[in-house]
PDB file of C-alpha atoms in Angstrom:
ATOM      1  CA  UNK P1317      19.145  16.767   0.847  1.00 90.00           C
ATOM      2  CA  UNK P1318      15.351  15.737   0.743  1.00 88.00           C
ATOM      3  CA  UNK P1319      14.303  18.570   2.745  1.00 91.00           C
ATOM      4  CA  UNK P1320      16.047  21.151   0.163  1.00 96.00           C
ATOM      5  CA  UNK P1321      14.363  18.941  -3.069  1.00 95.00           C
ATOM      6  CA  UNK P1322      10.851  19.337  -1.524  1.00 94.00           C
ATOM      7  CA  UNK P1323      11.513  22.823  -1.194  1.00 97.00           C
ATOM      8  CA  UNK P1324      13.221  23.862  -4.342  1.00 97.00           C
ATOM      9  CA  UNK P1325      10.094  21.931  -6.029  1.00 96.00           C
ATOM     10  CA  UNK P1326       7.393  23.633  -4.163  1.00 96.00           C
ATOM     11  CA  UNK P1327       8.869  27.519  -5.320  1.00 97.00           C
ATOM     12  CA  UNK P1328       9.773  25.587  -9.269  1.00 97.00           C
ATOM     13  CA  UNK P1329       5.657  24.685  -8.980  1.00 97.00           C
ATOM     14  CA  UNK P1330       2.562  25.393  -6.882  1.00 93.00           C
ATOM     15  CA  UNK P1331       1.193  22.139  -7.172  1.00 91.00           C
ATOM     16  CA  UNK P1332       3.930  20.900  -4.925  1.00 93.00           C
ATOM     17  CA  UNK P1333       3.571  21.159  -1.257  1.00 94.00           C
ATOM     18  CA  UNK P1334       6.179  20.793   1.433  1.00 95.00           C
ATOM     19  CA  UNK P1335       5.192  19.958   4.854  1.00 95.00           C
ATOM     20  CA  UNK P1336       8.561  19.338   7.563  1.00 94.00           C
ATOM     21  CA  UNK P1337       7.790  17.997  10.845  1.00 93.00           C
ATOM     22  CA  UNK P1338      10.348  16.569  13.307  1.00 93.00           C
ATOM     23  CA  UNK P1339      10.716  12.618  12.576  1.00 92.00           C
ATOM     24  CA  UNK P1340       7.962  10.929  15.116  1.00 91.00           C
ATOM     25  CA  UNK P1341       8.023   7.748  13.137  1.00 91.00           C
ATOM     26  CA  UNK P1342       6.838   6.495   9.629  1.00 92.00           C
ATOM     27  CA  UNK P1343       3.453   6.250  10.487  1.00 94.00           C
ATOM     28  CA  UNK P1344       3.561   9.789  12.083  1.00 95.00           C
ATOM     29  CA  UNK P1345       4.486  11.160   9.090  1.00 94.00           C
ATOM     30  CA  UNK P1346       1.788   9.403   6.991  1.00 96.00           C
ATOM     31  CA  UNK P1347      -1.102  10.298   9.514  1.00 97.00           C
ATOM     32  CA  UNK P1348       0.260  14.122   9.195  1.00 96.00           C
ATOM     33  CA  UNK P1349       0.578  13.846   5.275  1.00 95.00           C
ATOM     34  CA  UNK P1350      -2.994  12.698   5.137  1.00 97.00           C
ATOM     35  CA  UNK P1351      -4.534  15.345   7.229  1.00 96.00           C
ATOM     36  CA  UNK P1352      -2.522  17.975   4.744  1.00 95.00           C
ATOM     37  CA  UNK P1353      -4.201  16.390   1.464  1.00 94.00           C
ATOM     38  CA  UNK P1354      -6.521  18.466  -0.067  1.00 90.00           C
ATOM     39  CA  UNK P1355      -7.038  16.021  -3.444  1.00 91.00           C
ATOM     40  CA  UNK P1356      -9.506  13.320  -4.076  1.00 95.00           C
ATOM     41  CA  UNK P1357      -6.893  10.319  -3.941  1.00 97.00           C
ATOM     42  CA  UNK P1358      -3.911   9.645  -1.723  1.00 97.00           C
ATOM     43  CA  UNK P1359      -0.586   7.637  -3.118  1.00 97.00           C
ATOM     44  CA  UNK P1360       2.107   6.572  -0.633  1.00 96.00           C
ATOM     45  CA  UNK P1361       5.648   6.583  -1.527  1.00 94.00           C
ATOM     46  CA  UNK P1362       8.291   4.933   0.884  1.00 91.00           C
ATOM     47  CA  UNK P1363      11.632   7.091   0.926  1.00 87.00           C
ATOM     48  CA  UNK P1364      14.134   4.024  -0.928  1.00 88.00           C
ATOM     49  CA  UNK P1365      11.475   3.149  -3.491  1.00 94.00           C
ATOM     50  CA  UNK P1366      10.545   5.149  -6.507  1.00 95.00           C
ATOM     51  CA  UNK P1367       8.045   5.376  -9.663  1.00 96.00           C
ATOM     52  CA  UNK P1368       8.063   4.411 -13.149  1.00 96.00           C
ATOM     53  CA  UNK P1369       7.699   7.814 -14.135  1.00 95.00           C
ATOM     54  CA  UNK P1370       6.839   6.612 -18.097  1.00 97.00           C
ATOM     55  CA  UNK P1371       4.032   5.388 -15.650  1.00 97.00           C
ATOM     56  CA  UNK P1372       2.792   8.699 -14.371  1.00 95.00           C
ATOM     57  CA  UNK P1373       0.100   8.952 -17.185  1.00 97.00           C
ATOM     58  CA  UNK P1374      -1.350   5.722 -16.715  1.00 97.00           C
ATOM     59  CA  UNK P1375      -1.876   6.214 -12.985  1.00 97.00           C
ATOM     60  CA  UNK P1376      -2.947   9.616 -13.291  1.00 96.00           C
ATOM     61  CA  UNK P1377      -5.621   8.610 -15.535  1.00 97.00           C
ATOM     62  CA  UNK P1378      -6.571   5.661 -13.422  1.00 97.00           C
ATOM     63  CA  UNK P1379      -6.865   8.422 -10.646  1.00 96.00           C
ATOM     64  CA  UNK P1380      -9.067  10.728 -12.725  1.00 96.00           C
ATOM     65  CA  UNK P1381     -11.277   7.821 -14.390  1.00 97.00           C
ATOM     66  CA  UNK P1382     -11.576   4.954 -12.344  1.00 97.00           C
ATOM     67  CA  UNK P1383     -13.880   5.660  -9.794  1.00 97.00           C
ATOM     68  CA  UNK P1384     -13.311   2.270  -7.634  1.00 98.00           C
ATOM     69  CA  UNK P1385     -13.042   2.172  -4.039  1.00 98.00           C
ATOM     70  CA  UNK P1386      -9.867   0.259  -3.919  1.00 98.00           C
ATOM     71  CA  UNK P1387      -7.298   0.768  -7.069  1.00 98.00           C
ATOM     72  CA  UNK P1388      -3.831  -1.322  -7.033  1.00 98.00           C
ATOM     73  CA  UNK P1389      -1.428  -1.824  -8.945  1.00 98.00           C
ATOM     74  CA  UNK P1390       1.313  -4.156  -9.662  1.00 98.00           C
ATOM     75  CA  UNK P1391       5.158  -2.933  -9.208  1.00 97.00           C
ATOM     76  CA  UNK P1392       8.727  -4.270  -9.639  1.00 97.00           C
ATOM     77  CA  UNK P1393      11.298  -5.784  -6.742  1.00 96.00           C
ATOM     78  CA  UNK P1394      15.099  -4.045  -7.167  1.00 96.00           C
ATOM     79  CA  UNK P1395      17.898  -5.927  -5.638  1.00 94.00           C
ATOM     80  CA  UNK P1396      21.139  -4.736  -5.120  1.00 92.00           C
ATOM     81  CA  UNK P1397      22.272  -6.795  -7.434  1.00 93.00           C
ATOM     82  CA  UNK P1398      20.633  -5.315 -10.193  1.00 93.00           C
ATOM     83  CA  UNK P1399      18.254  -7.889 -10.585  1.00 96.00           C
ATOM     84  CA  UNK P1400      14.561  -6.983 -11.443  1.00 96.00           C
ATOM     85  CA  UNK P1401      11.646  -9.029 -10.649  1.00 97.00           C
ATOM     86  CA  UNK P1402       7.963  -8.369 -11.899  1.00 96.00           C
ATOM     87  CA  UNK P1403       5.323  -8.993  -9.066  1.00 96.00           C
ATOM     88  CA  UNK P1404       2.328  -9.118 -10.522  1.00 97.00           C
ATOM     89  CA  UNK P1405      -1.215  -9.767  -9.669  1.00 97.00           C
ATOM     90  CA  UNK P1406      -2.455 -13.757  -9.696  1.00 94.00           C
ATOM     91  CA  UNK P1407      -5.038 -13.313 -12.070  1.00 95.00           C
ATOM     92  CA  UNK P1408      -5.283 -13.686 -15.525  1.00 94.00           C
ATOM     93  CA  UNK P1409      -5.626 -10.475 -17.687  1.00 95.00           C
ATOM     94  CA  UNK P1410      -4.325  -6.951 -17.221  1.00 97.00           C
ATOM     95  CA  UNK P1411      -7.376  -6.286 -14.432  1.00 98.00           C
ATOM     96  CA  UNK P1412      -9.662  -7.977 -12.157  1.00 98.00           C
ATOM     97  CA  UNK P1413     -12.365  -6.131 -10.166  1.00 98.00           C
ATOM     98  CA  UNK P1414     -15.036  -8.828  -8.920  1.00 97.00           C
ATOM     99  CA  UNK P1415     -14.852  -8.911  -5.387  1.00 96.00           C
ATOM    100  CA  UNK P1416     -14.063 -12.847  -4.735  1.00 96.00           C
ATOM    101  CA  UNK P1417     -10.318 -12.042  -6.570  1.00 97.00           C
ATOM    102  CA  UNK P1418     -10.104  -8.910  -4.436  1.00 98.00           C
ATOM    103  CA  UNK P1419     -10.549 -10.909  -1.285  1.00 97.00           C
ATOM    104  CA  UNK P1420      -8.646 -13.891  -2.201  1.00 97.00           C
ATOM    105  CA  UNK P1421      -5.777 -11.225  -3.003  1.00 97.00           C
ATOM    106  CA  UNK P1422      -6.183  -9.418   0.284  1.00 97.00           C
ATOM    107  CA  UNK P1423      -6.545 -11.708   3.114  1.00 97.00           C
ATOM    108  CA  UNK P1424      -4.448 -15.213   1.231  1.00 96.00           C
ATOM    109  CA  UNK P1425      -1.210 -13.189   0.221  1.00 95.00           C
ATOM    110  CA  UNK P1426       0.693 -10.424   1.347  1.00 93.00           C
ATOM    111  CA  UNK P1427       0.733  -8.559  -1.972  1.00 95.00           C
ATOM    112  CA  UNK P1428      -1.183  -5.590   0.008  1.00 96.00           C
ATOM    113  CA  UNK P1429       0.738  -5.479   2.819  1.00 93.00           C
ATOM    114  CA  UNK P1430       2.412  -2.408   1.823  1.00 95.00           C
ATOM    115  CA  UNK P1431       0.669   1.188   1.955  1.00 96.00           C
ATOM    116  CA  UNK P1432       2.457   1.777  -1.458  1.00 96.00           C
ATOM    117  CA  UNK P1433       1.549   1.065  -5.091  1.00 97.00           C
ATOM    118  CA  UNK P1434      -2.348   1.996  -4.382  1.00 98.00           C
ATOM    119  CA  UNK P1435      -4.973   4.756  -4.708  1.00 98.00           C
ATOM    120  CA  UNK P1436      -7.174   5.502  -2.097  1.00 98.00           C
ATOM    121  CA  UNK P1437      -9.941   7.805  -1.578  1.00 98.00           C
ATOM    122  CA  UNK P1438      -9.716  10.447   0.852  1.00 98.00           C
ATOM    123  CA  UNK P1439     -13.684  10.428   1.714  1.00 98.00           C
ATOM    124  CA  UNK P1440     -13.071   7.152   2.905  1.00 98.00           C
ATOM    125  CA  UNK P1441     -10.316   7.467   5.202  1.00 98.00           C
ATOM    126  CA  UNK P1442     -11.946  10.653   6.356  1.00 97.00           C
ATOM    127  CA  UNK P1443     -15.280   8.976   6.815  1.00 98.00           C
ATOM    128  CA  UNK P1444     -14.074   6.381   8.817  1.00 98.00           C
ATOM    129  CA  UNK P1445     -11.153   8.184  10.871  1.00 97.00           C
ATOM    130  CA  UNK P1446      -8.739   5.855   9.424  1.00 98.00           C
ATOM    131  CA  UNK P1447      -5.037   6.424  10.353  1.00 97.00           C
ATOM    132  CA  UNK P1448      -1.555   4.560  10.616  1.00 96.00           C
ATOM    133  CA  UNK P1449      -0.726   3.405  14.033  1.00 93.00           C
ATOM    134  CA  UNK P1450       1.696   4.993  15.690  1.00 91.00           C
ATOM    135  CA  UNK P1451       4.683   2.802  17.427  1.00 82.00           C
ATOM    136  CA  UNK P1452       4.023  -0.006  15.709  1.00 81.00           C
ATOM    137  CA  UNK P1453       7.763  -1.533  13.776  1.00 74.00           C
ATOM    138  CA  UNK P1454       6.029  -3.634  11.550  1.00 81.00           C
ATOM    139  CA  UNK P1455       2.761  -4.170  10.187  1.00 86.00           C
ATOM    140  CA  UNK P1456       1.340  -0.520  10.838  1.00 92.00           C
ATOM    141  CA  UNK P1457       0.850   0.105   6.807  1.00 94.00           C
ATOM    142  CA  UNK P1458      -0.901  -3.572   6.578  1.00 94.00           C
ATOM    143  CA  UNK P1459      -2.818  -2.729   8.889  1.00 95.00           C
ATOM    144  CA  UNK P1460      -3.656   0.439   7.463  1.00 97.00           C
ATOM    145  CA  UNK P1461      -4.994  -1.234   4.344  1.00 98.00           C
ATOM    146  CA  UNK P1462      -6.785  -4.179   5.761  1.00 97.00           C
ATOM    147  CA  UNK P1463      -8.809  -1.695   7.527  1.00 97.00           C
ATOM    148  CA  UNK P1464      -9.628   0.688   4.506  1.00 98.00           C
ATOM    149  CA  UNK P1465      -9.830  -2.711   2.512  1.00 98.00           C
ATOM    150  CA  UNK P1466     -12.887  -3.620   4.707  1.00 97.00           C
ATOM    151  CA  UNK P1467     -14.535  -0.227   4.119  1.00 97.00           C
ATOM    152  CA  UNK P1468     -14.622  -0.430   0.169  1.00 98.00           C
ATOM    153  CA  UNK P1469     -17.193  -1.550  -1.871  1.00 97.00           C
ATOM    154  CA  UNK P1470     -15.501  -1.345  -5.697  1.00 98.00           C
ATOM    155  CA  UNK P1471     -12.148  -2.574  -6.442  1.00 98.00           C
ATOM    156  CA  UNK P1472      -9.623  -2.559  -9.750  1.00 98.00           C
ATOM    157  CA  UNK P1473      -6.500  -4.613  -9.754  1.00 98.00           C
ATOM    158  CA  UNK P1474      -3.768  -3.393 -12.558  1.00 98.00           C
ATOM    159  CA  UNK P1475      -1.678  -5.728 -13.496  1.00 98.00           C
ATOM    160  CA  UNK P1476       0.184  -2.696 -14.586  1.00 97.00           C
ATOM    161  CA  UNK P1477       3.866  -2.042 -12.685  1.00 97.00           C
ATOM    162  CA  UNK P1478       4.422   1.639 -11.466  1.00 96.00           C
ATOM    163  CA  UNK P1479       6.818   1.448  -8.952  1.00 96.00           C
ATOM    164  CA  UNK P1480       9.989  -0.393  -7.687  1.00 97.00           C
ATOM    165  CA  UNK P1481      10.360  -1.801  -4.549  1.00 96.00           C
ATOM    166  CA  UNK P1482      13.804  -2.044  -3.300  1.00 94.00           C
ATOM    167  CA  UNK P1483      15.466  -4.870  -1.170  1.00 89.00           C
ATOM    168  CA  UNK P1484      18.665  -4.026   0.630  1.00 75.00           C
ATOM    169  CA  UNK P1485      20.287  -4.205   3.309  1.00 72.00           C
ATOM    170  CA  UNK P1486      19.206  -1.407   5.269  1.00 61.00           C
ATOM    171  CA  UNK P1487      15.469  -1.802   4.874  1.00 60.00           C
ATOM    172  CA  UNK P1488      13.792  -2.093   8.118  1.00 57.00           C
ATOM    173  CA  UNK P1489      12.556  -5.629   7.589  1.00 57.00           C
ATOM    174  CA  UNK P1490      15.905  -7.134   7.478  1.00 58.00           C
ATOM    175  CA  UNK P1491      16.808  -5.987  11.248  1.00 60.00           C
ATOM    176  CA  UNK P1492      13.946  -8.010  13.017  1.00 67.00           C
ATOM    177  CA  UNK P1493      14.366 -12.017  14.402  1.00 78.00           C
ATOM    178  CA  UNK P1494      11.935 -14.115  13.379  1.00 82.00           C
ATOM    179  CA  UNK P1495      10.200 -14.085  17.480  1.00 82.00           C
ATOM    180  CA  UNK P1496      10.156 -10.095  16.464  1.00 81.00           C
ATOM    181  CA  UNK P1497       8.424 -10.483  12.972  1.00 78.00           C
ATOM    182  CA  UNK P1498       5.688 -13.504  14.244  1.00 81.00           C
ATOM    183  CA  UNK P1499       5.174 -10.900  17.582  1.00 79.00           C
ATOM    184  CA  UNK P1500       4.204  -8.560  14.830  1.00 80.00           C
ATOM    185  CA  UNK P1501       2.378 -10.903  12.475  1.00 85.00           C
ATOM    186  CA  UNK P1502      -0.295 -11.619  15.450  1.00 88.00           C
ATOM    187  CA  UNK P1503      -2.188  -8.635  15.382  1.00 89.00           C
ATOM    188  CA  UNK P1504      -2.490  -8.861  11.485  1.00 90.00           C
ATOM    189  CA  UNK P1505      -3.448 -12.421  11.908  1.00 91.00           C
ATOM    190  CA  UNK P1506      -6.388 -11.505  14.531  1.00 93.00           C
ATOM    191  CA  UNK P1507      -7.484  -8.212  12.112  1.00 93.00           C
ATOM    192  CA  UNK P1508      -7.982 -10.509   8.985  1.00 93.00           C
ATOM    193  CA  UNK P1509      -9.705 -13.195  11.084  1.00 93.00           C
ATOM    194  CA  UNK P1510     -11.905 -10.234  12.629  1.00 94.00           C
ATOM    195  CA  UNK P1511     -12.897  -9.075   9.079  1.00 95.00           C
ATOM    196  CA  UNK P1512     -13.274 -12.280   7.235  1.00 94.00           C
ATOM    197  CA  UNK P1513     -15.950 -13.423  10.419  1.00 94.00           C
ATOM    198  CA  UNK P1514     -18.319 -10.850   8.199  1.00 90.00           C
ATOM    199  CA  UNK P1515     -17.529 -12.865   4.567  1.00 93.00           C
ATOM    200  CA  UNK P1516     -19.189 -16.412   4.137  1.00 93.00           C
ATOM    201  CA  UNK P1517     -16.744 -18.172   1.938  1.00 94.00           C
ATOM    202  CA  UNK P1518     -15.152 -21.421   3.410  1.00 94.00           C
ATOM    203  CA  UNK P1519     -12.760 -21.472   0.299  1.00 95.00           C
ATOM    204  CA  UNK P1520     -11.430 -18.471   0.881  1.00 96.00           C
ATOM    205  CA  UNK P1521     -11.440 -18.919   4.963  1.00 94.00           C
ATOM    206  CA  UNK P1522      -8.618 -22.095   3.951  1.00 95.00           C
ATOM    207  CA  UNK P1523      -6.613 -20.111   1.969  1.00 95.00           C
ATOM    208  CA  UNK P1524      -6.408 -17.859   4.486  1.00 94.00           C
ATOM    209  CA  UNK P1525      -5.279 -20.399   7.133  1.00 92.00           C
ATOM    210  CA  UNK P1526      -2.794 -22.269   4.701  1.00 93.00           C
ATOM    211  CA  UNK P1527      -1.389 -18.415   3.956  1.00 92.00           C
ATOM    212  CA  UNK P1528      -1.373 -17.836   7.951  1.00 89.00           C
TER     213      UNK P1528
END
């Protein structure tokens, strides 16, 4: 009963807005959520993962105050056993912002792969047309990020966790071989490569291969 939440919330309170379109995909919906925003920032959701809400003031005030480019945060993985793990950031301290970290995070581990757990800016997307490709199984919301990524010039890494990520069954990453995932993995391979060509950092460059 989604459809009936969104819409009970949106009469309860007129900061809510409900938007219904027919389902073209997830990055379809994304691309149409985007061009509905109207606020400064954009936060991604996926439908079987959900927030910390004892979080909501933190990343509301990270929202309002920190001005960065690129914000991210750190988040929990739910099995369905129970089991919680904390993912967080490989840095020391509750936040990093220097650019060599923010690189070494994006392009040598898939802790960004996900559209989810982040702030972004809606000037930037709108400046540079970004949007989620459409058809794409796999990868689209890595790729989505990689490209913003690349557009950003400030960056804050919270080693705060807002959000848990669930692993189950059902979740679309469990229903592809492994020709299907590295099929997927090539484009995302050639992107990074594309983007790091402009960075001159051989240690980095390594990391990247070994990660690859």
């Amino acid at each position: 009963s989604s459809s009936q939440i969104c819409d009970e919330w949106q009469k309860k309170d007129d900061r809510f807005h409900a938007f219904h379109i027919e389902n073209g995909g997830v990055s379809n919906a994304r691309n149409y959520g985007i061009n509905h925003c109207s606020g400064n920032r954009i936060m991604f959701l996926d439908a079987d993962d959900y927030i910390d809400t004892s979080k909501w003031s933190f990343i509301l005030d990270k929202a309002k105050n920190d001005d960065s480019d690129f914000v991210a945060f750190a988040y929990y993985t739910l099995f369905d056993d129970g089991k919680v793990k904390d993912e967080l950031f490989d840095f020391d301290g509750d936040k990093a912002s220097d650019i060599k970290t923010a690189n070494r995070i994006m392009y040598a581990s898939s802790r960004l792969n996900a559209c989810w757990a982040k702030l972004f800016k809606k000037s930037i997307i709108d400046e540079w047309g970004l949007e989620f490709e459409r058809g794409v199984a796999i990868g689209e919301d890595a790729a989505f990020v990689t490209e913003y990524f690349s557009r950003c010039k400030s960056y804050s890494f919270y080693n705060e966790k807002m959000l848990y990520y669930r692993q189950h069954d059902a979740s679309a990453m469990r229903h592809y071989d492994i020709r299907e995932r590295l099929g997927y993995t090539y484009p995302l391979y050639d992107l990074a490569y594309r983007k790091l060509a402009k960075i001159d950092d051989k240690e980095l460059k390594d990391e990247v291969a070994v990660y690859y």
